[in-house]
CSV table of C-alpha atoms in Angstrom, one decimal:
chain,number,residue,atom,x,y,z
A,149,UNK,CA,0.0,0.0,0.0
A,150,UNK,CA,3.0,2.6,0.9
A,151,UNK,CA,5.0,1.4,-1.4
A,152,UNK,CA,2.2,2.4,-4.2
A,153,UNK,CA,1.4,5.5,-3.1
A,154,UNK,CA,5.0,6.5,-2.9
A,155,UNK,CA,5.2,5.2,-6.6
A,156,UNK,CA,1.8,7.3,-7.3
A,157,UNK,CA,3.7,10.6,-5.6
A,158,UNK,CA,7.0,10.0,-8.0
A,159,UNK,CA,4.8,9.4,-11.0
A,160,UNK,CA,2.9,12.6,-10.2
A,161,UNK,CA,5.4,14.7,-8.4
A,162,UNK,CA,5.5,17.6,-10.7
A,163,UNK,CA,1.7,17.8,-11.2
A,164,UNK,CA,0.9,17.8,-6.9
A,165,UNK,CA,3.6,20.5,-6.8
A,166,UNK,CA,2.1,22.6,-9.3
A,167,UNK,CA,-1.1,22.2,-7.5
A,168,UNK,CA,0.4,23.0,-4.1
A,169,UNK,CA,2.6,25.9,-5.3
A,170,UNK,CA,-0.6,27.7,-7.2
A,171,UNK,CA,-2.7,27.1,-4.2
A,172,UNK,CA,-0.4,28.4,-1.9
A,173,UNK,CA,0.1,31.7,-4.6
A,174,UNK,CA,-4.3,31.9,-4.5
A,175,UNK,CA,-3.8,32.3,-0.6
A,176,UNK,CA,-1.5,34.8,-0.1
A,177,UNK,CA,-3.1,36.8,-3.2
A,178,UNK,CA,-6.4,36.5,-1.3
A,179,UNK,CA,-4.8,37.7,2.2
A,180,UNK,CA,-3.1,40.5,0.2
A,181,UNK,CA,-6.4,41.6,-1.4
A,182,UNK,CA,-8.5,41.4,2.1
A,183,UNK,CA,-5.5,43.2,3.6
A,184,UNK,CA,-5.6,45.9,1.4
A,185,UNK,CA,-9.4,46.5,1.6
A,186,UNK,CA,-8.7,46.2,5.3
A,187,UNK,CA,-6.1,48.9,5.0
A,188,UNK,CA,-8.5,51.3,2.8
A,189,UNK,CA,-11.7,50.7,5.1
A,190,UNK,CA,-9.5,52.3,8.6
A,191,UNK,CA,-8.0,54.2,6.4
A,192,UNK,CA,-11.6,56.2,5.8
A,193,UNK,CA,-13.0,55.3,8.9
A,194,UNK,CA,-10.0,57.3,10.4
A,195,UNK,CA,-10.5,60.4,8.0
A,196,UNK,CA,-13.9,60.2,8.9
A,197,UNK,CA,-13.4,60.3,12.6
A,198,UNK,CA,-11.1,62.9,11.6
A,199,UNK,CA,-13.4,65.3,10.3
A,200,UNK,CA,-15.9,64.9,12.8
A,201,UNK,CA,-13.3,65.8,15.7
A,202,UNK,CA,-12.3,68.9,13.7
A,203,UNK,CA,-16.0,69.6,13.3
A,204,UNK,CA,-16.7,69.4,17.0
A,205,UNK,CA,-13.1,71.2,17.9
A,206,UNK,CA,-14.5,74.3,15.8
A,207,UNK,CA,-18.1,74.0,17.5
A,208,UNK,CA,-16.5,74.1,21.2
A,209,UNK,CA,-13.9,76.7,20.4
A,210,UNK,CA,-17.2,79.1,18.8
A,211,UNK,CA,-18.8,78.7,22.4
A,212,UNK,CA,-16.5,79.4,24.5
A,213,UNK,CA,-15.7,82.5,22.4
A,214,UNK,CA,-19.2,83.4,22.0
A,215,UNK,CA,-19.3,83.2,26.0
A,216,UNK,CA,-16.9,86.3,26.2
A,217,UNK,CA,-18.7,89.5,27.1
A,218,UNK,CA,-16.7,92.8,27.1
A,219,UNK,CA,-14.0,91.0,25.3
A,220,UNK,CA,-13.3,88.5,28.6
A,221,UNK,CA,-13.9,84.5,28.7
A,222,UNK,CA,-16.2,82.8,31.1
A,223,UNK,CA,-14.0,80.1,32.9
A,224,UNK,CA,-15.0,76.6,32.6
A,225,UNK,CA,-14.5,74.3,35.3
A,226,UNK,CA,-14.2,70.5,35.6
A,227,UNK,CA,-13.1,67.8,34.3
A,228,UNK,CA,-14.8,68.4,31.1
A,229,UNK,CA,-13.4,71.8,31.1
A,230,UNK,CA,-9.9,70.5,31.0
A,231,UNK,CA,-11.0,68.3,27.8
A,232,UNK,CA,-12.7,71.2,26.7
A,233,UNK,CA,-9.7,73.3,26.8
A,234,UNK,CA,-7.5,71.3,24.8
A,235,UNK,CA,-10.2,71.0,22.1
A,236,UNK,CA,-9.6,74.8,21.5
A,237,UNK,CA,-5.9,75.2,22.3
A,238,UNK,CA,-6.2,72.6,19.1
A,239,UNK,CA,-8.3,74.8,17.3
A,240,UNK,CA,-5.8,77.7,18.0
A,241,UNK,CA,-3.2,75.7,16.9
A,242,UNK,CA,-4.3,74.9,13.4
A,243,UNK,CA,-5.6,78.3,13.0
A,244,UNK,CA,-2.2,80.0,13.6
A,245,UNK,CA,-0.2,77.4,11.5
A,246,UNK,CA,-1.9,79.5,9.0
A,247,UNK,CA,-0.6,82.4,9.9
A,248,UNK,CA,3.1,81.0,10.0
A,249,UNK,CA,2.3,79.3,6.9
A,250,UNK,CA,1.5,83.4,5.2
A,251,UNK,CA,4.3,84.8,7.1
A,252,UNK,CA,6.9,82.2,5.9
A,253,UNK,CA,5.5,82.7,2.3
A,254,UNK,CA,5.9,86.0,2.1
A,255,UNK,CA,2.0,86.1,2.2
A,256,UNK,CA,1.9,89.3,4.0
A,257,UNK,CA,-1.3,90.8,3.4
A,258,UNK,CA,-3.3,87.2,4.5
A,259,UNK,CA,-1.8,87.2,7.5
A,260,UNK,CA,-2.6,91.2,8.1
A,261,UNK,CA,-5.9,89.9,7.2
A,262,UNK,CA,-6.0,87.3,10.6
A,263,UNK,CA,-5.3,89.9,13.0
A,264,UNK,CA,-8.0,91.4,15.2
A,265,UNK,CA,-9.2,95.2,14.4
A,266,UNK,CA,-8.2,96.6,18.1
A,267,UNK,CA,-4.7,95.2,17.2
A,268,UNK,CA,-4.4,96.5,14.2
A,269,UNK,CA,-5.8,100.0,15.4
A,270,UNK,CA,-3.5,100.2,18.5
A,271,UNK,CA,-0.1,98.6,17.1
A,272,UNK,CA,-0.2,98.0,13.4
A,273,UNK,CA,-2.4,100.3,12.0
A,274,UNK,CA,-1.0,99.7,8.3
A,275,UNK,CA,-0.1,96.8,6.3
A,276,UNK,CA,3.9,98.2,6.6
A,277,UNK,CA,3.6,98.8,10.3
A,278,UNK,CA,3.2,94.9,10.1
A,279,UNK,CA,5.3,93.5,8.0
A,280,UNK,CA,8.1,96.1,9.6
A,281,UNK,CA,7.2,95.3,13.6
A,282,UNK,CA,6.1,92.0,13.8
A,283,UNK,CA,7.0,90.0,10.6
A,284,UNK,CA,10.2,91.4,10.1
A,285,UNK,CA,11.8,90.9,13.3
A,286,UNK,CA,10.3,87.6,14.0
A,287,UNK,CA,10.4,85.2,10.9
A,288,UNK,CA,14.0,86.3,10.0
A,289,UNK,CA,13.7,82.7,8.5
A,290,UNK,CA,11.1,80.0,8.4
A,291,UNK,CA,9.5,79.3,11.7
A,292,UNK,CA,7.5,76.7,13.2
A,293,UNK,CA,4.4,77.6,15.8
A,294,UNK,CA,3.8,75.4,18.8
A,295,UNK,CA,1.0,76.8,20.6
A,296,UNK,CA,0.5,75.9,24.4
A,297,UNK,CA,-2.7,77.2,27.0
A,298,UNK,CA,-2.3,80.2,29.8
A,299,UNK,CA,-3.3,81.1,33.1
A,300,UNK,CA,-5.0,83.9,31.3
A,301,UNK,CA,-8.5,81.9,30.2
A,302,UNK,CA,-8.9,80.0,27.3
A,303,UNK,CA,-9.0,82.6,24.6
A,304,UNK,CA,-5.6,83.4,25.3
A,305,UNK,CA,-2.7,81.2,24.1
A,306,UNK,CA,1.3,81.3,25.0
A,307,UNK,CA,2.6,80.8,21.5
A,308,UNK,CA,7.1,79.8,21.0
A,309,UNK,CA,8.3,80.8,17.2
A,310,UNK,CA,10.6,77.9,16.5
A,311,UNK,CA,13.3,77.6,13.7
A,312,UNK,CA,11.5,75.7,11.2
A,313,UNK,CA,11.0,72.0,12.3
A,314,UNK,CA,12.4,70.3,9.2
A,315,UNK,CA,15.6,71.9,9.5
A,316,UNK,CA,16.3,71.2,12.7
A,317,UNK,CA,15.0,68.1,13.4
A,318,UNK,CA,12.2,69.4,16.5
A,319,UNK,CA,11.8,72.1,19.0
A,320,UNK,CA,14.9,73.6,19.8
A,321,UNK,CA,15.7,76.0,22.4
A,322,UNK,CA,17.6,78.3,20.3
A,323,UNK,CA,16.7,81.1,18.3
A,324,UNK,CA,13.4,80.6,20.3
A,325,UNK,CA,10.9,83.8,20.5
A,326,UNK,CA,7.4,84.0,22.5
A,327,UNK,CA,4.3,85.9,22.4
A,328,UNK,CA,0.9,85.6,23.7
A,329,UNK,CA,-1.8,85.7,21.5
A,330,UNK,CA,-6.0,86.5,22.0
A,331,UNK,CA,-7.9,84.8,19.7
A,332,UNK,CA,-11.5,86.0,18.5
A,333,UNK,CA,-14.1,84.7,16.7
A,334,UNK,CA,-15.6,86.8,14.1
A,335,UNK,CA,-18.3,87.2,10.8
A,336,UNK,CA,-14.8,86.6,8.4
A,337,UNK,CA,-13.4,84.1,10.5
A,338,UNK,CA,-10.8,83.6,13.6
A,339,UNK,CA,-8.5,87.0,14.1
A,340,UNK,CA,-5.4,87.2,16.4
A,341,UNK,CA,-3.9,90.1,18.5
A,342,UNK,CA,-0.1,89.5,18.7
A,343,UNK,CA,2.9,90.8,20.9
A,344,UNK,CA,0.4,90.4,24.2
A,345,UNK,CA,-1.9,92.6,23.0
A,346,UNK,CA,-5.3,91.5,24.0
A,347,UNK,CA,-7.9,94.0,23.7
A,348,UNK,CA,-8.9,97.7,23.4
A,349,UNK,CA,-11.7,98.9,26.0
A,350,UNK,CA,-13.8,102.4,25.8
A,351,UNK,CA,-14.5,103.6,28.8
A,352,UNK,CA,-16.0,107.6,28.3
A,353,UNK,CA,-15.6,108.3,32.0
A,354,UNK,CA,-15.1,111.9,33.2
A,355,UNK,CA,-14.4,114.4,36.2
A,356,UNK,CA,-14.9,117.8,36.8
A,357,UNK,CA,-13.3,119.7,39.6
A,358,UNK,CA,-11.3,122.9,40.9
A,359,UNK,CA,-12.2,123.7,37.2
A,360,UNK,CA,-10.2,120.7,35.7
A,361,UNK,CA,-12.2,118.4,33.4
A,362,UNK,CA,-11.1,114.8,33.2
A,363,UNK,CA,-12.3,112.2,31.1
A,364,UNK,CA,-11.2,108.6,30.7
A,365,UNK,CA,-11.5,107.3,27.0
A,366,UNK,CA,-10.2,104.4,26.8
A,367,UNK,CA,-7.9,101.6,27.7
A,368,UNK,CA,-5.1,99.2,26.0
A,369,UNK,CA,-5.3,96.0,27.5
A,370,UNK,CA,-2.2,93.7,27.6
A,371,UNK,CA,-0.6,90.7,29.4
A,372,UNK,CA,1.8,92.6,31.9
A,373,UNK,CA,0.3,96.1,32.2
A,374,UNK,CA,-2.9,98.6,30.8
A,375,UNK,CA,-2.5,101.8,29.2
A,376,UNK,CA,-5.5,104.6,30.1
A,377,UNK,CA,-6.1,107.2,27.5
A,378,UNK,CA,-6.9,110.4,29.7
A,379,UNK,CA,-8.0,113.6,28.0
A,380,UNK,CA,-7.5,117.0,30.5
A,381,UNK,CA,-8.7,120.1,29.8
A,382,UNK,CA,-7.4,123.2,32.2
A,383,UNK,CA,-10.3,126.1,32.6
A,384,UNK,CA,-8.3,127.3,35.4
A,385,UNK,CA,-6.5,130.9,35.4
A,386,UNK,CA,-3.2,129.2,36.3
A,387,UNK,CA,-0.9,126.7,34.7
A,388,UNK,CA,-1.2,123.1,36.4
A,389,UNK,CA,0.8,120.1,36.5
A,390,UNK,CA,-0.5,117.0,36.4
A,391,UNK,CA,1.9,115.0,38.5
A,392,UNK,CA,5.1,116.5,40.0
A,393,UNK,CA,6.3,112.9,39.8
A,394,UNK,CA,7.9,113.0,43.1
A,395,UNK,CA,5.5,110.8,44.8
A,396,UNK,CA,5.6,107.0,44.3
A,397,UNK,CA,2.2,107.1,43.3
A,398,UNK,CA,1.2,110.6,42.0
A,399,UNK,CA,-1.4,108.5,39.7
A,400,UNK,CA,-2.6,105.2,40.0
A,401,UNK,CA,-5.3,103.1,39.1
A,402,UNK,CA,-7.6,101.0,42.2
A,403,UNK,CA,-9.8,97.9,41.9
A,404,UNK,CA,-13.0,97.4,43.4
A,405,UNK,CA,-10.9,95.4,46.8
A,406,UNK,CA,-9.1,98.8,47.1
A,407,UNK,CA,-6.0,97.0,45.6
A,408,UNK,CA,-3.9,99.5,44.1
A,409,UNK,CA,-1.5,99.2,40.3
A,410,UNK,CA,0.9,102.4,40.0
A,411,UNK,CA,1.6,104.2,36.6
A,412,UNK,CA,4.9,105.3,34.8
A,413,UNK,CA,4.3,108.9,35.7
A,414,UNK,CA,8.4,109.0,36.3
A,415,UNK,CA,8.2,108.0,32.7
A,416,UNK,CA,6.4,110.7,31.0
A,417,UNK,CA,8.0,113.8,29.7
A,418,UNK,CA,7.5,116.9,31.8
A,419,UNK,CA,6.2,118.9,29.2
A,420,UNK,CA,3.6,116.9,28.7
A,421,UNK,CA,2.2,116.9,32.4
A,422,UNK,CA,1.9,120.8,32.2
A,423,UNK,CA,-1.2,122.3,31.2
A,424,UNK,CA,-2.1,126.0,30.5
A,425,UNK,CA,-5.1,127.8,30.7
A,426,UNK,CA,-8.0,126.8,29.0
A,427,UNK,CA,-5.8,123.7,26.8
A,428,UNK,CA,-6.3,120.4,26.6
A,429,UNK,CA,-3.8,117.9,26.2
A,430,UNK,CA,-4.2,114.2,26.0
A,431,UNK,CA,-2.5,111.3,28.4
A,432,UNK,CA,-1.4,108.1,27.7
A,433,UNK,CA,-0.7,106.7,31.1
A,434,UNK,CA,0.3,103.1,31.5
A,435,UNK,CA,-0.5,101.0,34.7
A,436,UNK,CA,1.7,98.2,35.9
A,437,UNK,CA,-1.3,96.1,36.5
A,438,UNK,CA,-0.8,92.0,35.4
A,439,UNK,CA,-4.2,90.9,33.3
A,440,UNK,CA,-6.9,89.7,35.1
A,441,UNK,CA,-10.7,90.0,34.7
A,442,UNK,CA,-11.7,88.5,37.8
A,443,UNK,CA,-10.1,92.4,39.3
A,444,UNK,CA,-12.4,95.4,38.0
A,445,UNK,CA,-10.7,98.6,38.2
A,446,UNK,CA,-13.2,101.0,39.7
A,447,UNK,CA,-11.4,104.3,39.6
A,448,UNK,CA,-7.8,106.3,38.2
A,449,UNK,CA,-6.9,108.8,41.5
A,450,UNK,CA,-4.7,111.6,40.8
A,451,UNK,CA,-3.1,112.9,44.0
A,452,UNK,CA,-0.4,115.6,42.8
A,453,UNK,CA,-2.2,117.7,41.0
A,454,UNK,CA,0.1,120.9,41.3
A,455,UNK,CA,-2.7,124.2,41.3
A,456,UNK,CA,0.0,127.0,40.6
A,457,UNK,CA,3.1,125.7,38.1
A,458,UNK,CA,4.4,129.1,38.0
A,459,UNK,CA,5.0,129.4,41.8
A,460,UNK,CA,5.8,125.7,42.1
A,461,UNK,CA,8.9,126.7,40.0
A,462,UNK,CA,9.6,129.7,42.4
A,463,UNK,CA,9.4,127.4,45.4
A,464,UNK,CA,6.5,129.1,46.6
A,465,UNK,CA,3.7,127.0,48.6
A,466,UNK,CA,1.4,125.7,46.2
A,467,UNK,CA,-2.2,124.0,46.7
A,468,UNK,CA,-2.3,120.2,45.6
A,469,UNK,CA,-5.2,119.2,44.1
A,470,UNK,CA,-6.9,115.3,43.9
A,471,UNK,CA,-9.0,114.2,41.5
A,472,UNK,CA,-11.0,111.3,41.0
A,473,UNK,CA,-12.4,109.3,37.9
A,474,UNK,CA,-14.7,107.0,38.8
A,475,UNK,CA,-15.8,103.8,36.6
């Protein structure tokens, strides 16, 4: 019996083999097939899952933003909040890779295009201004973005310009510049303020005493400090100074805990602070007060308000007048 099948297999050996060898061939060209369609089903599964987080990253980011009133975020808390918070540090992300992307390219006037109108207004009020403060000194060469959250709330981002990524293999520490950035939603899409900028805030608050008129116009919001906007009109008979800049603070701004910020008074030019009868001369007056929402500043108190500049020259005793604009 074994000695005829084994006279069978010679007899036959090249047929069997044939048949082995092409089914063998038919199995792995059905694996590779089934692979393949395996391959191309995730692979569109994945794009679809893809979308639909990028879908739901854009609908978180557009409620959180359309929380903000007076240009400040409503802070989430919670677990969700934290998930929450990545979901738009994400969206921020992608949104300013656009930005570097025009900037690298040479696509100045696109990335003009992404900044917010306050910022524009208040620090680069043309398309030069731009390109000669902000583009110009920071993508010397072509940078990467890497965009990370803040203790500020979730609309504004820390953001680290790297040297681009391809040549240099990943983050590196050199050549390395910051910002922080505010994002906004609006009709024409997301729009940045750069060079921790945040916001611009009109206040139209006003005093009026010892024939001095006061009014408060508005205020530059940044990261590290606020700059008030104070017109001052003199209907006295004498020539006043505004601040003799001798006292620590001459002019400060307090919040409603009776917490106190001081100004740059020791910063302004003299000239400036003088006034003469019946002119008006406008104030740019920056407080050394660190962002935060949660503190509303209820009033700017002027405290060194010199009555007489002409005697105050002579050494003569000279009446000091405070002044108080309430918010």
């Amino acid at each position: 019996m074994a000695n005829n099948l084994f006279r069978k297999y010679n007899q036959n050996r090249k047929t069997i083999w044939t048949v082995i060898i092409f089914v063998a061939f038919f199995v792995i060209l059905l694996q590779t097939v089934f692979a393949i369609i395996r391959s191309s089903k995730n692979k569109e599964r994945e794009q679809a899952l893809e979308e639909l987080n990028k879908q739901k990253n854009s609908t978180q980011i557009n409620e959180v933003l359309n929380n903000e009133q007076n240009n400040i975020t409503v802070p989430n808390t919670g677990a969700s909040s934290s998930q929450n918070r990545e979901s738009y540090r994400k969206t921020a992300q992608i949104e300013l890779n656009k930005f570097v992307q025009y900037c690298n390219n040479g696509q100045i006037q696109e990335a003009y295009e992404m900044i917010t109108s306050d910022c524009k207004q208040i620090l680069f009020p043309t398309l030069q201004d731009f390109n000669n403060n902000y583009v110009q000194k920071i993508f010397t060469q072509k940078r990467t973005i890497k965009v990370e959250n803040s203790m500020y709330g979730e609309s504004i981002y820390k953001v680290s310009y790297y040297e681009d990524i391809l040549s240099n293999g990943g983050y590196g520490q050199s050549n390395t510049l910051q910002d922080y950035v505010r994002i906004e939603r609006t009709n024409e899409g997301y729009k940045f303020s750069f060079n921790k900028f945040l916001y611009l805030e009109n206040i139209e608050k006003n005093e009026n005493a010892n024939l001095i008129y006061m009014k408060a116009l508005q205020k530059q919001v940044y990261i590290d400090f606020e700059i008030y906007q104070i017109q001052i009109t003199n209907n006295t008979q004498n020539t006043i100074l505004i601040s003799t800049r001798q006292e620590e603070n001459s002019v400060y701004i307090v919040d409603e805990k009776e917490v106190t910020y001081p100004s740059n008074m020791d910063e302004q030019a003299i000239e400036r602070l003088i006034v003469k009868p019946g002119a008006t001369t406008m104030l740019n007056i920056k407080f050394n007060k660190m962002y935060n929402p949660e503190r509303k500043i209820n009033a700017i108190r002027f405290v060194d308000i010199v009555s007489d500049y002409e005697k105050y020259q002579r050494g003569e005793e000279v009446e000091k007048i405070k002044m108080n604009i309430k918010f």
